[in-house]
C-alpha positions in Angstrom: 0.0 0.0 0.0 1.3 3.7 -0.9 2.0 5.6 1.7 -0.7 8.4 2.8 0.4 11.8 3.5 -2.5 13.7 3.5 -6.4 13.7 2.9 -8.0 14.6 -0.3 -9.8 17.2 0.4 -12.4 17.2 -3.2 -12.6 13.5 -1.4 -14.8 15.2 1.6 -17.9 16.1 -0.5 -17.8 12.7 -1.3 -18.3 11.6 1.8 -17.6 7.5 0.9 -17.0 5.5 3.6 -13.4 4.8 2.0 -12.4 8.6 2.9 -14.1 7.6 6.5 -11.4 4.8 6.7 -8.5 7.2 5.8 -10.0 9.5 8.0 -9.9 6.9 10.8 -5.9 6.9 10.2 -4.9 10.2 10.5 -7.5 10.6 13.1 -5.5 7.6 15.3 -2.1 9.7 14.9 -3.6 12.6 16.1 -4.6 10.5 19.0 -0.8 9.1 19.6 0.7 12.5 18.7 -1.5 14.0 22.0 -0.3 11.7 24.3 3.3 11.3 23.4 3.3 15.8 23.4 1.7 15.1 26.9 4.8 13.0 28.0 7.5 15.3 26.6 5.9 18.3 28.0 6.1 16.9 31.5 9.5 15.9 30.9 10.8 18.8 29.7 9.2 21.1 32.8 11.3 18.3 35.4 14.0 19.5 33.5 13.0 22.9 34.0 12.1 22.3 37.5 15.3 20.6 38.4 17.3 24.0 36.7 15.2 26.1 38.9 15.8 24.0 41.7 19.3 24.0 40.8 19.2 28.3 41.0 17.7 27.7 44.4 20.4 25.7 45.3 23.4 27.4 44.9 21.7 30.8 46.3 21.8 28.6 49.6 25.0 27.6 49.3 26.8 30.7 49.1 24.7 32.2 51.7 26.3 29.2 53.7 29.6 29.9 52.8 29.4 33.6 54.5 27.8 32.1 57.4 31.1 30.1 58.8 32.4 33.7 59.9 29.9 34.1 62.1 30.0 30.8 63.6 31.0 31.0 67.4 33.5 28.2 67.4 35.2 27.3 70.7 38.4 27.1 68.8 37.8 29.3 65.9 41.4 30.7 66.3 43.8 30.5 62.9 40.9 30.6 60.7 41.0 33.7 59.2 42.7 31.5 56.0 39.8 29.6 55.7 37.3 32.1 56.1 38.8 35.0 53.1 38.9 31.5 51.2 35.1 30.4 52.0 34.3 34.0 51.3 36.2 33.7 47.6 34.0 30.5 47.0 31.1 32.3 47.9 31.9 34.9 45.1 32.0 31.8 42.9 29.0 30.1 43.3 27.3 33.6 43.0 28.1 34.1 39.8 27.7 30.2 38.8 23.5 31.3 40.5 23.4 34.1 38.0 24.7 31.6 35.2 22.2 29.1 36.5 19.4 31.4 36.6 20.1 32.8 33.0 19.8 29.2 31.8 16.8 28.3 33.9 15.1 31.3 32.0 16.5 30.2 28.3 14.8 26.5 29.0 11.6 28.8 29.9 11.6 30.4 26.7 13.3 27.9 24.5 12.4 24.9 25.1 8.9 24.4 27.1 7.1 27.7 25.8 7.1 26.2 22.4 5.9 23.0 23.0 3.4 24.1 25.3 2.0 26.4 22.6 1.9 23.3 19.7 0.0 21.4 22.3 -2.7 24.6 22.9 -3.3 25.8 19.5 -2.7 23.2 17.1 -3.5 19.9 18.9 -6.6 21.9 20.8 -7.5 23.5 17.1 -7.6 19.6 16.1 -9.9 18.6 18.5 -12.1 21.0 18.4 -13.0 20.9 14.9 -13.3 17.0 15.4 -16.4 17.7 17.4 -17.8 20.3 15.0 -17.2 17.5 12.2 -18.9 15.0 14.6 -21.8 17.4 15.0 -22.1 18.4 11.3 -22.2 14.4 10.6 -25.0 13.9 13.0 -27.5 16.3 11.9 -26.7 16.1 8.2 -27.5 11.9 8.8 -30.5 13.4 10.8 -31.8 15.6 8.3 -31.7 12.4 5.5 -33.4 10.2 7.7 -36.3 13.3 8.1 -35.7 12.8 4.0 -35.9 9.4 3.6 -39.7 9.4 5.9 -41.6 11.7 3.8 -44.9 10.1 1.6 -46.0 10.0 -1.4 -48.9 12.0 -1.3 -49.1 15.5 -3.8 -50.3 17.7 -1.2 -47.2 17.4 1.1 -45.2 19.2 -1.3 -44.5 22.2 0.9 -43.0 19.5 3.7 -40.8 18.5 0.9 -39.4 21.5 -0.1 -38.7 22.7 3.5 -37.3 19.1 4.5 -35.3 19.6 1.3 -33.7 23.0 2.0 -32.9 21.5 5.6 -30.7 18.5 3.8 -28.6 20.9 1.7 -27.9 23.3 4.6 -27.2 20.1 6.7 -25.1 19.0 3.5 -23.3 22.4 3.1 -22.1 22.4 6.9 -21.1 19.0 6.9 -19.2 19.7 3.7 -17.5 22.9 5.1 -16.9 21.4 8.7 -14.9 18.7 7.1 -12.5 21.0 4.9 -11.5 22.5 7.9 -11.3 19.1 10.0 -8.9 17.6 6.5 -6.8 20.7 6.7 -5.9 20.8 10.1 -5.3 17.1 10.1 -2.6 17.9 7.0 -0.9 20.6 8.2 -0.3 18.9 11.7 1.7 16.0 9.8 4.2 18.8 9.0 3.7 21.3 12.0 4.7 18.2 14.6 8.1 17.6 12.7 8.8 21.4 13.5 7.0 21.2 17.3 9.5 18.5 17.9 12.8 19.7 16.9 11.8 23.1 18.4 12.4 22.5 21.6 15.4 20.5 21.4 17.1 23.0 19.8 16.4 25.6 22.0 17.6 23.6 24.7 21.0 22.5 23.2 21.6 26.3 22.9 21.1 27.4 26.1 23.2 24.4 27.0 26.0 25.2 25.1 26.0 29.2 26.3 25.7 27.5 29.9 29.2 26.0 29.0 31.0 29.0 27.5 30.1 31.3 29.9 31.2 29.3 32.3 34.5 28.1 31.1 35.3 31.8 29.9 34.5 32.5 33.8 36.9 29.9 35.3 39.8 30.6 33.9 43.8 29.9 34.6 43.6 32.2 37.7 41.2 30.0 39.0 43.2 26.7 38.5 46.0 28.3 40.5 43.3 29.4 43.1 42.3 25.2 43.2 45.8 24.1 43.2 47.1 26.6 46.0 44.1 25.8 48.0 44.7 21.9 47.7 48.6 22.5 48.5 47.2 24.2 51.8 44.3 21.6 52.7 47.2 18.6 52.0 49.8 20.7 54.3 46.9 21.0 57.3 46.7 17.2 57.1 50.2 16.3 56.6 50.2 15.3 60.7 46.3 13.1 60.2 47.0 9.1 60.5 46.5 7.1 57.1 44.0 4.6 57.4 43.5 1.2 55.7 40.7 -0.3 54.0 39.9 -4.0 52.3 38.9 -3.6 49.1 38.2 -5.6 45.9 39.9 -4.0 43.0 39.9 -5.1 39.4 40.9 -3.3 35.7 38.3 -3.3 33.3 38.3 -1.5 29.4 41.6 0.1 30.4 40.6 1.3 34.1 41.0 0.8 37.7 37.9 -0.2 39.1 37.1 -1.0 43.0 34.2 -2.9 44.6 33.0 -2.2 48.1 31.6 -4.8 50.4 28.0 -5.2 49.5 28.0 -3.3 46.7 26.4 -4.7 43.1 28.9 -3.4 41.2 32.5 -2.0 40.7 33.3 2.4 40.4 36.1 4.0 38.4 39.1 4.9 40.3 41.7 5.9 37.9 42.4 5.6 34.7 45.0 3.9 33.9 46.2 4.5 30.1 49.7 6.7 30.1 50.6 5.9 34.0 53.2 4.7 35.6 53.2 2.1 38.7 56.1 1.3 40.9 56.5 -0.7 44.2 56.7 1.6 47.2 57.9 1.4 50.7 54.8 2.6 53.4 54.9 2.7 56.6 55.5 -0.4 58.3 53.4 -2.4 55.2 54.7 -5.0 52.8 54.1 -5.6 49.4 52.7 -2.1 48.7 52.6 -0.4 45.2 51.5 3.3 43.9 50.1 4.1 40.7 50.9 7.8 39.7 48.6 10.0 36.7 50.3 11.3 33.6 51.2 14.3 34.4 53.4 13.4 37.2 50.7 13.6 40.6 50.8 10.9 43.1 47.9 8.6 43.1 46.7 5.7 44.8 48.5 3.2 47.0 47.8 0.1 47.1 48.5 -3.4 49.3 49.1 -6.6 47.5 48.7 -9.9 49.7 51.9 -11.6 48.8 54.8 -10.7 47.1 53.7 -12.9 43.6 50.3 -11.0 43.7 52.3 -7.5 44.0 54.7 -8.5 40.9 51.2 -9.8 39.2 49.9 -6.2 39.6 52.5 -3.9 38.7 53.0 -6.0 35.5 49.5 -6.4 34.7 49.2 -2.4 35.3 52.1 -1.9 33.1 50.6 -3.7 30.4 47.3 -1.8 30.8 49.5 1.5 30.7 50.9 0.7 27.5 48.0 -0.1 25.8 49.1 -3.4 25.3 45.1 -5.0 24.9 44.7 -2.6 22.1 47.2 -4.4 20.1 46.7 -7.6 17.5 48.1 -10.3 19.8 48.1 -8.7 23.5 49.2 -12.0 25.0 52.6 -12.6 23.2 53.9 -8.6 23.9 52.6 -8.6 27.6 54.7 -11.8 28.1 58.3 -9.8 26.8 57.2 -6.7 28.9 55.8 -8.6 31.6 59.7 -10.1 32.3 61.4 -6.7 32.1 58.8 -5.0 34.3 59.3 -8.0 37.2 63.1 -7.7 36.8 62.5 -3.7 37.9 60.4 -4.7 40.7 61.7 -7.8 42.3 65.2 -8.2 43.9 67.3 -11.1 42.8 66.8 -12.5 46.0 63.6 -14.0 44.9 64.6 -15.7 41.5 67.4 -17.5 43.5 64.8 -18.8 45.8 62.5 -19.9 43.2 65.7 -22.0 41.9 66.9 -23.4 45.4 63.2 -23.9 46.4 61.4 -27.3 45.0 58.2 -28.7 45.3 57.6 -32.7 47.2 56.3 -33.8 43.9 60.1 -33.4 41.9 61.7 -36.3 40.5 64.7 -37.6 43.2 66.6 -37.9 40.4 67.1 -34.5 39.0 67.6 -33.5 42.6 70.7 -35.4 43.2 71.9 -34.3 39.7 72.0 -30.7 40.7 73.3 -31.4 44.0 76.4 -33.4 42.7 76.6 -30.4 39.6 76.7 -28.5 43.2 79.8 -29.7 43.8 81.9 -28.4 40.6 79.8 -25.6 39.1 78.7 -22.6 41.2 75.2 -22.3 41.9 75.5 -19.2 40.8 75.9 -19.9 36.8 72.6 -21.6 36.5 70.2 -20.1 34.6 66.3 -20.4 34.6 65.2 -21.6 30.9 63.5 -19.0 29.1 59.7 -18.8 28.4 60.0 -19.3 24.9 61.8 -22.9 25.4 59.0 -24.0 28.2 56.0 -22.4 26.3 55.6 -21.3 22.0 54.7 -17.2 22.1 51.1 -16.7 21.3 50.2 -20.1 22.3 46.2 -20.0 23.1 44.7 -20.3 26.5 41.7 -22.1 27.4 39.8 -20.2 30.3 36.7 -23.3 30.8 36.6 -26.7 30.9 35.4 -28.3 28.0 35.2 -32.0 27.6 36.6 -33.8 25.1 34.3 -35.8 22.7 35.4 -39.1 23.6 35.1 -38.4 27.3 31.5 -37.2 26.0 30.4 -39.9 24.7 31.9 -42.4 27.3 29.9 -40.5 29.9 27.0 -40.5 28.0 26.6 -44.1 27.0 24.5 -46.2 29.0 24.6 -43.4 31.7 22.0 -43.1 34.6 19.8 -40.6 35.0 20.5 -38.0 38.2 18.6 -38.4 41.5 16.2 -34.8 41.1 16.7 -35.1 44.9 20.8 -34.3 44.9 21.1 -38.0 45.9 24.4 -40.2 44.4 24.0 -43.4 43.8 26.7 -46.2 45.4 27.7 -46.8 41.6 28.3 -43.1 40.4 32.2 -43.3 39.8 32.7 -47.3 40.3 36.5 -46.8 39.7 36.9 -44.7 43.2 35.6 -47.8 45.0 38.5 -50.0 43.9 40.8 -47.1 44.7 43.1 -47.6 47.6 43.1 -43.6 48.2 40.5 -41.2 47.9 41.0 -37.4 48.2 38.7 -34.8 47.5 39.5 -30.9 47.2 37.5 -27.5 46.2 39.2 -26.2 42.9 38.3 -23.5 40.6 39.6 -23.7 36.5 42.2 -20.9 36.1 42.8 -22.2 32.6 45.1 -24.4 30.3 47.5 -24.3 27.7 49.9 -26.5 25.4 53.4 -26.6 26.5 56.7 -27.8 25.0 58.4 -29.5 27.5 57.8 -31.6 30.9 61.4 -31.9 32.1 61.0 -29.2 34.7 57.9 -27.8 36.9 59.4 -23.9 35.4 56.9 -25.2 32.5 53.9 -24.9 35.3 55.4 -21.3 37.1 55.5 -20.0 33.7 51.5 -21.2 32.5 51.2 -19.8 35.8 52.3 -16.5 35.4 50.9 -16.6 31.5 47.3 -17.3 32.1 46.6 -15.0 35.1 48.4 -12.0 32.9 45.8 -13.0 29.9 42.9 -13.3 32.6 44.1 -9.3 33.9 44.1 -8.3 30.0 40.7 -9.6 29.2 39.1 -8.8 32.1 38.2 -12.5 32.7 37.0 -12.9 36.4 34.8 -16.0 36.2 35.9 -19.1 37.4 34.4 -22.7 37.0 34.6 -24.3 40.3 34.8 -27.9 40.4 35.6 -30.6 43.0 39.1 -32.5 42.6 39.2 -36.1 43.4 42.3 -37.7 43.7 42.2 -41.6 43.7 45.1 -43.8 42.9 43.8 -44.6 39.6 43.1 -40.9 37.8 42.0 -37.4 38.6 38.5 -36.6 38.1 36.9 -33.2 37.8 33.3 -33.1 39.4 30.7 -30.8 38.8 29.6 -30.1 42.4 25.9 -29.8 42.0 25.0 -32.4 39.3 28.0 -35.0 40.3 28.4 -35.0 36.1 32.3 -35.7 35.3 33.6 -32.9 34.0 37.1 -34.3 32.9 39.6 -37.5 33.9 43.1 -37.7 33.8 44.8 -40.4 34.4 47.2 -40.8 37.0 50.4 -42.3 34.8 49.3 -39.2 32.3 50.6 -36.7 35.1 53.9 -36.1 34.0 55.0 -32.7 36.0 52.5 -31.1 39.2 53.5 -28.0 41.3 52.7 -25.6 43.6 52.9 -22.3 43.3 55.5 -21.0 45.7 54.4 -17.6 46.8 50.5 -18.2 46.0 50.2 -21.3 48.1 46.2 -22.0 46.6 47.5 -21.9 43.2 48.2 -25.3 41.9 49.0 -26.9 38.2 50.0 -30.1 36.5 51.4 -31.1 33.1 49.4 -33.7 31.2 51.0 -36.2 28.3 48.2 -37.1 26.2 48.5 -39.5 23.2 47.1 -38.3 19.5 45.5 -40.2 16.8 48.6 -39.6 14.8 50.4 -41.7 17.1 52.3 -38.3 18.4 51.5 -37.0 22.5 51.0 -33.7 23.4 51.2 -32.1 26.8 48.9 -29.7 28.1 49.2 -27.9 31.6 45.8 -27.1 33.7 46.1 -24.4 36.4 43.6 -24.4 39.2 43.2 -22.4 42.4 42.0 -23.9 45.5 40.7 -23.5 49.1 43.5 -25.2 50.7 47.1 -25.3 50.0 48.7 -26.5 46.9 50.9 -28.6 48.8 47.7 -31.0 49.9 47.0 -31.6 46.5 50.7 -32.1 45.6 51.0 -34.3 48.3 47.8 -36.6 47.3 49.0 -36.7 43.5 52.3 -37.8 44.6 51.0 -40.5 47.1 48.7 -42.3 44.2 51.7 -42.1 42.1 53.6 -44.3 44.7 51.2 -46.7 45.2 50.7 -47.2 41.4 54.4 -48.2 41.8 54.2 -50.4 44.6 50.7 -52.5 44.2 53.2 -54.5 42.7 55.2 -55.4 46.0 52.8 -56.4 48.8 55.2 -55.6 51.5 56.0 -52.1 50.0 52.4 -51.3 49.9 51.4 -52.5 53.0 54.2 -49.9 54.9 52.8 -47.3 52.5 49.3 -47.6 54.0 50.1 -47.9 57.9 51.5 -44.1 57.9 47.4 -42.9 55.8 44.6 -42.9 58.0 41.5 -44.8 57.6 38.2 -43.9 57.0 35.0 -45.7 58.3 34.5 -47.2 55.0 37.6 -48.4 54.7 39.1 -45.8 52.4 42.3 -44.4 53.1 42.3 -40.0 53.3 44.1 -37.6 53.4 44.2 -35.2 57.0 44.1 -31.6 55.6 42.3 -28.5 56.7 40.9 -26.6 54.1 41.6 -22.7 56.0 39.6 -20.0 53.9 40.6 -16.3 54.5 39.6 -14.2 57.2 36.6 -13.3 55.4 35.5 -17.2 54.4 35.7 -16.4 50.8 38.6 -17.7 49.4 38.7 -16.8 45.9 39.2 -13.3 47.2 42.8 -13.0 47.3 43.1 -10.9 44.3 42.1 -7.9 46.2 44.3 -5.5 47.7 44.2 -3.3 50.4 44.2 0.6 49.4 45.2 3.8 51.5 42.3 6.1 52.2 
């Protein structure tokens, strides 16, 4: 169907009920056009209100300002410096009233005067002549009806003629009624495109002189006023106590963003593009750091929980700085900057602790390699590998668990429906029952990630390090939490609320596992998995957990041993004296599981900030 811009007016003599259709139509949008200049009317006079309220505002604050003189304050002495400077910003937020009121009276004029007047003369002048139609319509259909009744007879003829005159006046004022009623309807398709635009643009003007005025008001003078005032309010408080606070902070889009207890959701606190970060000495604190603005100010400071977690920061900062997550492949550049920004940061001290440190779960072997190496090289000449021999640059990272499709369909073949009732049947993992050890632990996914080599547990440090710097880049903060059962057979992944396996490795698959050695709840192993082209690959999974590292370490480590010793009887049997039993019969681990002090332990990314 065409579209319809106006009515037709030669159409209204006609009076077919095709033109009453059309008529219906434009008769509808004036309808919609009514309310919806209603709506924007009472919008536009909150905004009006709110500037007025606005004038009202500051004329009470300034009158506020001059009132601290007279205040009787016991010790009122030395504040003759604050009160000339009160008495300045009283000046100021005078002549921001006077801009306020100027404004408040251009939104009068501009913006709801117009409206108000479409909404009075040509939506009123609309209606009205809708009723003088209707009326016109009714006697006119009156009149024929008076028409229509008339008989046949000769001597009525007078009756005729005067019923006859009354149907052509009747017709002549319906006929003029409705060539006003068509004409107003057409010119109020273009007078609303006008009515609406109107008062927008008046408002965007008053606006924009709102601005000017007031930026050609506060000029430079009164950025050295703010700036000398600051230096005096800073050198007041110089003597005040610092206080601490626990806070969650996190970077998102290129910002600093902080979430209070309770709160729904994270505020800005800094931007961080162009700024610098560096670790800090404060007070009597450790592992503190300060992020300072562009132009040189000093910004926030801020409290790591460990040492790791501080080096974490400042390198994930850095990256953020340089605008590194702007770039085509953000991982592979933060992972170069990442090891000259640590280097800055962290004294040697450290790396030679990461080297003479080792984790329960290293192969004997290698140990008493470097201790006889010990004995004719200097510890000093050995050298940690570097990231690109443990780990291929730009190597993806897998942030969620995902099974594979043979585990898939293993799972789902000839599987048993689960209990709606959170009940597990005897036979839901048949394999732990014949397991001589049986371990479970709370673990959330950090990710995962091919690796070159399983020779050293560097390869884990380094996925480590590489995963939570992509996690800080992409502002990736969810974490799959799953429990960890360790059996002497395989290590399953357990969805806590369905009991549904998520994924099973296999104990003699676990090549490498380590703790993390600052981060105790961070935790990764190094899996060997065969391919159908008769290759393996290895894969490392990182996970953090409610307990320490070292548990899980430990448990992987004990099923490994009695793989290698169900073969000797004796062997085995002095292996299980020194694990307690459980009523069942199943031999456990003792472990607490300690939380932080606030019983949520995947909080240990926050930091502590200086108020």
């Amino acid at each position: 169907m065409p579209a319809v811009d106006k009515l037709l007016l030669e159409e209204a003599l006609q009076d077919s009920p095709q033109t009453r259709s059309l008529l219906s139509v434009f008769e509808e949008d004036a309808g919609t056009l009514t309310d919806y200049t209603n709506q924007l009317l009472q919008a536009m006079q909150r905004v009006y209100g709110a500037q007025n309220e606005m004038c009202l505002a500051t004329q009470q604050l300034s009158k506020q300002l001059l009132a601290y003189e007279k205040q009787n304050f016991a010790l009122g002495k030395g504040d003759e410096e604050v009160i000339s400077t009160l008495h300045y910003f009283s000046k100021v937020v005078d002549e921001l009233n006077v801009l306020h009121t100027e404004l408040a009276k251009q939104l009068a004029d501009t913006m709801v005067l117009p409206i108000i007047q479409f909404r009075e003369k040509d939506l009123t002048e609309v209606s009205t002549l809708k009723d003088l139609f209707g009326l016109a319509s009714n006697e006119h259909d009156l009149s024929m009806a008076k028409y229509s009744r008339l008989p046949k007879k000769k001597e009525n003829e007078k009756v005729k003629t005067e019923v006859g005159k009354e149907v052509a006046a009747a017709r002549r004022k319906q006929h003029l009624s409705s060539l006003q009623y068509y004409c107003a309807l057409n010119a109020l398709q273009y007078r609303k495109r006008m009515a609406m635009m109107e008062p927008m643009i008046g408002f965007a003007h008053g606006q924009i002189n709102f601005f000017k005025k007031g930026a050609e008001m506060f000029s430079k003078h009164m950025d050295s006023f703010l700036s000398s005032v600051a230096d005096m309010v800073q050198s007041k408080t110089g003597l005040v106590t610092t206080t601490w606070e626990r806070l969650y902070f996190f970077t998102q889009g290129g910002n600093l963003m902080c979430q209070p207890r309770g709160a729904v959701a994270g505020g800005l606190i800094q931007d961080l593009d162009n700024c610098s970060v560096m670790a800090v000495d404060c007070e009597d604190r450790r592992y503190c750091f300060q992020i300072t603005t562009p132009n040189g100010k000093s910004g926030i400071i801020l409290q790591a929980e460990s040492r790791k977690e501080n080096e974490e920061w400042i390198c994930a900062i850095n990256n953020i700085s340089r605008q590194i997550y702007l770039t085509d492949n953000p991982e592979a550049v933060a992972i170069k900057l990442n090891q000259t920004a640590l280097q800055a940061v962290t004294p040697i001290t450290s790396f030679g602790k990461k080297q003479e440190s080792s984790c329960p779960s290293q192969n004997l072997k290698n140990s008493e390699m470097e201790n006889e190496n010990d004995k004719i090289v200097p510890k000093a000449t050995a050298s940690l590998p570097e990231a690109e021999e443990l780990i291929a640059p730009g190597t993806p990272i897998q942030f969620d668990i995902v099974l594979p499709a043979t585990e898939f369909l293993d799972q789902n073949r000839g599987s048993r429906r689960t209990n709606p009732f959170g009940e597990t049947e005897d036979e839901s993992f048949p394999e732990a029952e014949d397991s001589l050890l049986q371990q479970m632990f709370i673990v959330r996914f950090l990710g995962s990630m091919a690796v070159k080599t399983d020779s050293t547990t560097e390869v884990i440090y380094e996925a480590m390090r590489q995963v939570l710097a992509a996690r800080a880049i992409h502002n990736i903060f969810r974490m799959t939490e799953s429990h960890l059962m360790v059996t002497s057979q395989s290590l399953r992944l357990i969805d806590p609320q369905t009991q549904v396996s998520r994924a099973n490795f296999e104990l003699t698959s676990v090549t490498q596992f380590a703790a993390h050695q600052e981060n105790k709840r961070l935790v990764g192993f190094v899996i060997r998995i065969p391919e159908s082209t008769g290759e393996e690959s290895l894969s490392t999974y990182i996970f953090e957990s409610n307990s320490e590292g070292e548990k899980i370490c430990y448990a992987i480590n004990l099923g490994k041993e009695i793989i290698e010793v169900q073969k000797d009887p004796e062997a085995l049997a002095q292996l299980m004296l020194s694990i307690p039993l459980t009523n069942d019969g199943k031999y456990v681990l003792l472990n607490d599981q300690p939380d932080d002090n606030d019983g949520n332990p995947s909080e240990h990314r926050g930091a502590e900030s200086e108020a």
